[in-house]
Amino acid sequence: MTIQDVAKAAGVSPMTVSHVINDHPHVRTETRERVLRAIEELDYRVNVAARNLRTGRTGTIGLAVPEIDRPYYGQLAAEIIKVAAGHHLRVAIEQTGASREGELAALALSRNRLYDGLILSTVGLGPADTDLLRVDHPVVILGERIFDGPVDHVAMPNSAGARAATRHLLERGCRRVALIDGPQRGEVDVSSLRYDGYREALDEAGLPFDPALVAPIEQLTMERGAAAARRLAGSGAGFDGVFCVTDTVALGALRGLADSGLRVPDDVKVIGFDNIAEGAYSVPSLSSIDPDHALMAGTAVGFLVKRMAEKGAARQAPREFVSPFSLVARESTG
Amino acid sequence: MTIQDVAKAAGVSPMTVSHVINDHPHVRTETRERVLRAIEELDYRVNVAARNLRTGRTGTIGLAVPEIDRPYYGQLAAEIIKVAAGHHLRVAIEQTGASREGELAALALSRNRLYDGLILSTVGLGPADTDLLRVDHPVVILGERIFDGPVDHVAMPNSAGARAATRHLLERGCRRVALIDGPQRGEVDVSSLRYDGYREALDEAGLPFDPALVAPIEQLTMERGAAAARRLAGSGAGFDGVFCVTDTVALGALRGLADSGLRVPDDVKVIGFDNIAEGAYSVPSLSSIDPDHALMAGTAVGFLVKRMAEKGAARQAPREFVSPFSLVARESTG
């Protein structure tokens, strides 16, 4: 059974069959369907393992994220899959569980050539692990600004975004702004950077920092966000605004504030970070910082594809991209 | 560079290195880290393409879903990735866009041996396509009860769950129950089956069916759910309950009802289907039908692994599993 047999059965050229198999664009829907049907009917199979051995490519890139069921990562993955498909690449998703070990395993797998390259969202790996990233296998780090590192990096505007979010609460009249903060694991993780932005905005406004207004949580989930909001409400610390380290945490906080009998935005104003789709539909809808997921996803895949095309001595210096952001004001800040 | 060199550098046996590479359990964390570090330092690479050619396996299964950024699919994928890892299988995610063409492409890719097997969530493929599933490549259909088909199938309790949801609204005192319904594509798609359950519950209660209370939407998104709820509220049809075809649609409907000045549950009671995590934290929290994702994910992977182990004549008849369900009553139904 050859590609010629499929072409004959479908009434197209072998080149067209090849285009369909390799998922090229510019094949008409009707033609594609006819070829796919012929492939099914003739039970034709490309010997992918043999082709991989010949080309040294698998056509698959890895995407390692802490957990795919968090809306932020789900929405980022959907964008990355879409952009990768435009480069004829499929995406295999690894869940690292936000652990250093899970991230190391994803790196090792990718280097073992299961993937042509890897987009790695680092949460567990820290600055001390920089050396482990000195590899000639294509890797793009996505997310925190952990590494001034040896690999390409697409970063969030963490501090600047957090500063803008906190400033927005102050501009809306808040004077006692609380922070629901994630786990701080070092100087340059996402929670520490957003904490810095929060502090900077208070300083700028000449407002004192009150540790009683900071509620740290261990996991960036709705459950922990709700519990932290209830804790803040019950502490008697007194607050009229909350900046939450992520939107998922903020959606939980909206729930926790309702449980505590506090009205948003009348009693307390709330803002998150990430601009996940759910925030536009919550009651009240959620104000947020939008770091432009589509641009980040497109840039990360673009960096990786460039790396995959480079050979040996032609290798370029690490590329770095910090996404711009915008503030999205909705009902939760009045 | 051989596996022996890595073993020597890490101070372990070659067997242990092999276990780490193949992601076996029962390797201590500390040992695993030492081996991974040695692999990085020595830049050791398994020739995966050659190994695939030798074993005829890639160690990767495909999971084809309409869109990974819908919470239901994200949460299902997270479960499947977890269960698959226990079988030393990675999961590559394909987005089909809920189209027949996307689902056919996922099937063709899987048969081309990019994957050892495929879990396919069918939305676009219909009963007329049953013949395309007569393949000897391992495939498990997940979701709608479309096929009395030639392949293994893990199904949702669509009609029974929808009947229970509607009955719950009636038991809470509703007499004019609306339905926000998805696109109906044939007799056995998810929306048609849940529509049937809604009708059955009305019949059981001796209540008339009123077409004015059915709001169909083309996509199962929060946006469409919100718009449908506003449409119902503005139509003057009069309703005191809404069954929404999915939780994502229901979360949108909560928003649409708030926009229309209707209070949930005082004016209108709302129930969804799927029991996604977000429903526990919305304001009000969302009542739902829980089809047991973890059990469905575990069964789907279990079916696929069994199929992958079968050879030729030993092939078993198609397996079928319909998940049990439970009703989760929260604030949205009072």
PDB file of C-alpha atoms in Angstrom, chain A residues 161-298:
ATOM      1  CA  GLY A 161       0.814  44.661  35.937  1.00  0.00           C
ATOM      2  CA  ALA A 162       0.414  44.229  39.695  1.00  0.00           C
ATOM      3  CA  ARG A 163       1.346  47.876  40.222  1.00  0.00           C
ATOM      4  CA  ALA A 164      -1.283  48.972  37.674  1.00  0.00           C
ATOM      5  CA  ALA A 165      -3.919  46.726  39.305  1.00  0.00           C
ATOM      6  CA  THR A 166      -3.249  48.136  42.771  1.00  0.00           C
ATOM      7  CA  ARG A 167      -3.110  51.692  41.453  1.00  0.00           C
ATOM      8  CA  HIS A 168      -6.527  51.133  39.802  1.00  0.00           C
ATOM      9  CA  LEU A 169      -8.022  50.206  43.207  1.00  0.00           C
ATOM     10  CA  LEU A 170      -6.499  53.348  44.734  1.00  0.00           C
ATOM     11  CA  GLU A 171      -7.857  55.496  41.890  1.00  0.00           C
ATOM     12  CA  ARG A 172     -11.310  54.056  42.580  1.00  0.00           C
ATOM     13  CA  GLY A 173     -11.064  55.377  46.133  1.00  0.00           C
ATOM     14  CA  CYS A 174      -9.718  52.379  48.079  1.00  0.00           C
ATOM     15  CA  ARG A 175      -7.424  53.285  50.990  1.00  0.00           C
ATOM     16  CA  ARG A 176      -6.957  49.882  52.668  1.00  0.00           C
ATOM     17  CA  VAL A 177      -5.988  47.488  49.869  1.00  0.00           C
ATOM     18  CA  ALA A 178      -5.477  43.844  50.831  1.00  0.00           C
ATOM     19  CA  LEU A 179      -3.386  41.339  48.849  1.00  0.00           C
ATOM     20  CA  ILE A 180      -4.205  37.657  48.371  1.00  0.00           C
ATOM     21  CA  ASP A 181      -0.756  36.415  47.524  1.00  0.00           C
ATOM     22  CA  GLY A 182       0.512  33.072  46.187  1.00  0.00           C
ATOM     23  CA  PRO A 183       3.389  30.962  47.471  1.00  0.00           C
ATOM     24  CA  GLN A 184       6.678  32.887  47.361  1.00  0.00           C
ATOM     25  CA  ARG A 185       9.538  30.584  46.421  1.00  0.00           C
ATOM     26  CA  GLY A 186      12.345  33.032  45.768  1.00  0.00           C
ATOM     27  CA  GLU A 187      13.007  36.523  44.516  1.00  0.00           C
ATOM     28  CA  VAL A 188      11.709  36.090  41.033  1.00  0.00           C
ATOM     29  CA  ASP A 189       8.650  33.846  41.145  1.00  0.00           C
ATOM     30  CA  VAL A 190       5.267  35.119  40.024  1.00  0.00           C
ATOM     31  CA  SER A 191       3.919  35.773  43.515  1.00  0.00           C
ATOM     32  CA  SER A 192       6.999  37.690  44.677  1.00  0.00           C
ATOM     33  CA  LEU A 193       7.008  39.841  41.550  1.00  0.00           C
ATOM     34  CA  ARG A 194       3.328  40.698  41.879  1.00  0.00           C
ATOM     35  CA  TYR A 195       3.829  41.362  45.592  1.00  0.00           C
ATOM     36  CA  ASP A 196       6.560  43.842  44.616  1.00  0.00           C
ATOM     37  CA  GLY A 197       4.162  45.631  42.258  1.00  0.00           C
ATOM     38  CA  TYR A 198       1.555  45.871  45.011  1.00  0.00           C
ATOM     39  CA  ARG A 199       4.119  47.384  47.416  1.00  0.00           C
ATOM     40  CA  GLU A 200       5.343  49.836  44.771  1.00  0.00           C
ATOM     41  CA  ALA A 201       1.830  51.148  44.116  1.00  0.00           C
ATOM     42  CA  LEU A 202       1.265  51.711  47.850  1.00  0.00           C
ATOM     43  CA  ASP A 203       4.607  53.531  48.098  1.00  0.00           C
ATOM     44  CA  GLU A 204       3.794  55.713  45.086  1.00  0.00           C
ATOM     45  CA  ALA A 205       0.518  56.737  46.737  1.00  0.00           C
ATOM     46  CA  GLY A 206       2.241  57.420  50.062  1.00  0.00           C
ATOM     47  CA  LEU A 207       0.179  54.728  51.796  1.00  0.00           C
ATOM     48  CA  PRO A 208       1.664  52.532  54.540  1.00  0.00           C
ATOM     49  CA  PHE A 209       2.158  48.789  54.018  1.00  0.00           C
ATOM     50  CA  ASP A 210       0.175  46.767  56.555  1.00  0.00           C
ATOM     51  CA  PRO A 211       1.193  43.079  56.871  1.00  0.00           C
ATOM     52  CA  ALA A 212      -2.226  42.335  58.378  1.00  0.00           C
ATOM     53  CA  LEU A 213      -3.703  42.984  54.924  1.00  0.00           C
ATOM     54  CA  VAL A 214      -1.639  40.259  53.218  1.00  0.00           C
ATOM     55  CA  ALA A 215      -3.244  36.814  53.036  1.00  0.00           C
ATOM     56  CA  PRO A 216      -0.809  34.263  51.588  1.00  0.00           C
ATOM     57  CA  ILE A 217      -2.130  31.027  50.082  1.00  0.00           C
ATOM     58  CA  GLU A 218      -0.279  27.855  49.146  1.00  0.00           C
ATOM     59  CA  GLN A 219      -2.102  27.018  45.897  1.00  0.00           C
ATOM     60  CA  LEU A 220      -3.543  29.330  43.262  1.00  0.00           C
ATOM     61  CA  THR A 221      -7.050  27.823  43.338  1.00  0.00           C
ATOM     62  CA  MET A 222     -10.585  29.163  43.754  1.00  0.00           C
ATOM     63  CA  GLU A 223     -10.875  27.178  46.978  1.00  0.00           C
ATOM     64  CA  ARG A 224      -7.845  28.867  48.566  1.00  0.00           C
ATOM     65  CA  GLY A 225      -8.916  32.265  47.245  1.00  0.00           C
ATOM     66  CA  ALA A 226     -12.342  31.901  48.866  1.00  0.00           C
ATOM     67  CA  ALA A 227     -10.801  30.795  52.175  1.00  0.00           C
ATOM     68  CA  ALA A 228      -8.312  33.704  52.163  1.00  0.00           C
ATOM     69  CA  ALA A 229     -11.096  36.241  51.562  1.00  0.00           C
ATOM     70  CA  ARG A 230     -13.107  34.807  54.466  1.00  0.00           C
ATOM     71  CA  ARG A 231      -9.961  34.925  56.628  1.00  0.00           C
ATOM     72  CA  LEU A 232      -9.364  38.590  55.746  1.00  0.00           C
ATOM     73  CA  ALA A 233     -13.012  39.447  56.421  1.00  0.00           C
ATOM     74  CA  GLY A 234     -12.921  37.684  59.772  1.00  0.00           C
ATOM     75  CA  SER A 235      -9.585  39.164  60.876  1.00  0.00           C
ATOM     76  CA  GLY A 236     -11.004  42.596  61.643  1.00  0.00           C
ATOM     77  CA  ALA A 237      -8.091  44.164  59.739  1.00  0.00           C
ATOM     78  CA  GLY A 238     -10.525  46.324  57.764  1.00  0.00           C
ATOM     79  CA  PHE A 239     -10.112  46.647  54.001  1.00  0.00           C
ATOM     80  CA  ASP A 240     -11.943  48.247  51.081  1.00  0.00           C
ATOM     81  CA  GLY A 241     -10.041  46.666  48.176  1.00  0.00           C
ATOM     82  CA  VAL A 242      -8.330  43.363  47.300  1.00  0.00           C
ATOM     83  CA  PHE A 243      -5.728  42.655  44.654  1.00  0.00           C
ATOM     84  CA  CYS A 244      -5.638  38.903  43.953  1.00  0.00           C
ATOM     85  CA  VAL A 245      -2.515  37.323  42.499  1.00  0.00           C
ATOM     86  CA  THR A 246      -4.539  35.542  39.736  1.00  0.00           C
ATOM     87  CA  ASP A 247      -8.085  35.655  38.336  1.00  0.00           C
ATOM     88  CA  THR A 248      -8.789  32.110  39.508  1.00  0.00           C
ATOM     89  CA  VAL A 249      -7.931  33.209  43.046  1.00  0.00           C
ATOM     90  CA  ALA A 250     -10.031  36.363  42.553  1.00  0.00           C
ATOM     91  CA  LEU A 251     -13.105  34.377  41.439  1.00  0.00           C
ATOM     92  CA  GLY A 252     -12.739  32.361  44.650  1.00  0.00           C
ATOM     93  CA  ALA A 253     -12.346  35.607  46.617  1.00  0.00           C
ATOM     94  CA  LEU A 254     -15.618  36.964  45.178  1.00  0.00           C
ATOM     95  CA  ARG A 255     -17.255  33.832  46.575  1.00  0.00           C
ATOM     96  CA  GLY A 256     -15.500  34.198  49.964  1.00  0.00           C
ATOM     97  CA  LEU A 257     -16.531  37.850  50.281  1.00  0.00           C
ATOM     98  CA  ALA A 258     -20.170  36.918  49.509  1.00  0.00           C
ATOM     99  CA  ASP A 259     -19.929  34.218  52.211  1.00  0.00           C
ATOM    100  CA  SER A 260     -18.760  36.930  54.628  1.00  0.00           C
ATOM    101  CA  GLY A 261     -21.679  39.235  53.796  1.00  0.00           C
ATOM    102  CA  LEU A 262     -19.485  41.785  51.998  1.00  0.00           C
ATOM    103  CA  ARG A 263     -20.804  43.324  48.768  1.00  0.00           C
ATOM    104  CA  VAL A 264     -18.545  43.791  45.739  1.00  0.00           C
ATOM    105  CA  PRO A 265     -17.901  46.534  44.679  1.00  0.00           C
ATOM    106  CA  ASP A 266     -19.923  48.535  47.279  1.00  0.00           C
ATOM    107  CA  ASP A 267     -18.055  47.337  50.391  1.00  0.00           C
ATOM    108  CA  VAL A 268     -14.915  45.945  48.793  1.00  0.00           C
ATOM    109  CA  LYS A 269     -13.456  46.358  45.288  1.00  0.00           C
ATOM    110  CA  VAL A 270     -11.657  43.374  43.720  1.00  0.00           C
ATOM    111  CA  ILE A 271      -9.180  42.995  40.875  1.00  0.00           C
ATOM    112  CA  GLY A 272      -7.332  39.928  39.570  1.00  0.00           C
ATOM    113  CA  PHE A 273      -4.562  39.187  37.059  1.00  0.00           C
ATOM    114  CA  ASP A 274      -4.604  37.133  33.796  1.00  0.00           C
ATOM    115  CA  ASN A 275      -7.952  38.158  32.270  1.00  0.00           C
ATOM    116  CA  ILE A 276      -9.262  34.598  31.911  1.00  0.00           C
ATOM    117  CA  ALA A 277     -12.524  34.257  29.966  1.00  0.00           C
ATOM    118  CA  GLU A 278     -14.572  33.394  33.070  1.00  0.00           C
ATOM    119  CA  GLY A 279     -13.973  36.845  34.588  1.00  0.00           C
ATOM    120  CA  ALA A 280     -16.219  38.530  32.020  1.00  0.00           C
ATOM    121  CA  TYR A 281     -19.222  36.433  33.140  1.00  0.00           C
ATOM    122  CA  SER A 282     -18.958  36.224  36.928  1.00  0.00           C
ATOM    123  CA  VAL A 283     -21.446  38.191  39.066  1.00  0.00           C
ATOM    124  CA  PRO A 284     -20.037  40.809  39.536  1.00  0.00           C
ATOM    125  CA  SER A 285     -17.764  40.646  36.492  1.00  0.00           C
ATOM    126  CA  LEU A 286     -14.071  40.768  37.376  1.00  0.00           C
ATOM    127  CA  SER A 287     -11.601  43.575  36.654  1.00  0.00           C
ATOM    128  CA  SER A 288      -8.199  42.263  35.653  1.00  0.00           C
ATOM    129  CA  ILE A 289      -4.799  42.732  34.039  1.00  0.00           C
ATOM    130  CA  ASP A 290      -4.690  41.292  30.513  1.00  0.00           C
ATOM    131  CA  PRO A 291      -1.157  40.167  29.583  1.00  0.00           C
ATOM    132  CA  ASP A 292      -2.215  39.283  26.016  1.00  0.00           C
ATOM    133  CA  HIS A 293      -2.201  35.481  25.963  1.00  0.00           C
ATOM    134  CA  ALA A 294      -2.453  35.257  22.203  1.00  0.00           C
ATOM    135  CA  LEU A 295       0.679  37.356  21.750  1.00  0.00           C
ATOM    136  CA  MET A 296       2.567  35.360  24.398  1.00  0.00           C
ATOM    137  CA  ALA A 297       1.531  32.038  22.843  1.00  0.00           C
ATOM    138  CA  GLY A 298       2.409  33.204  19.353  1.00  0.00           C
TER     139      GLY A 298
END
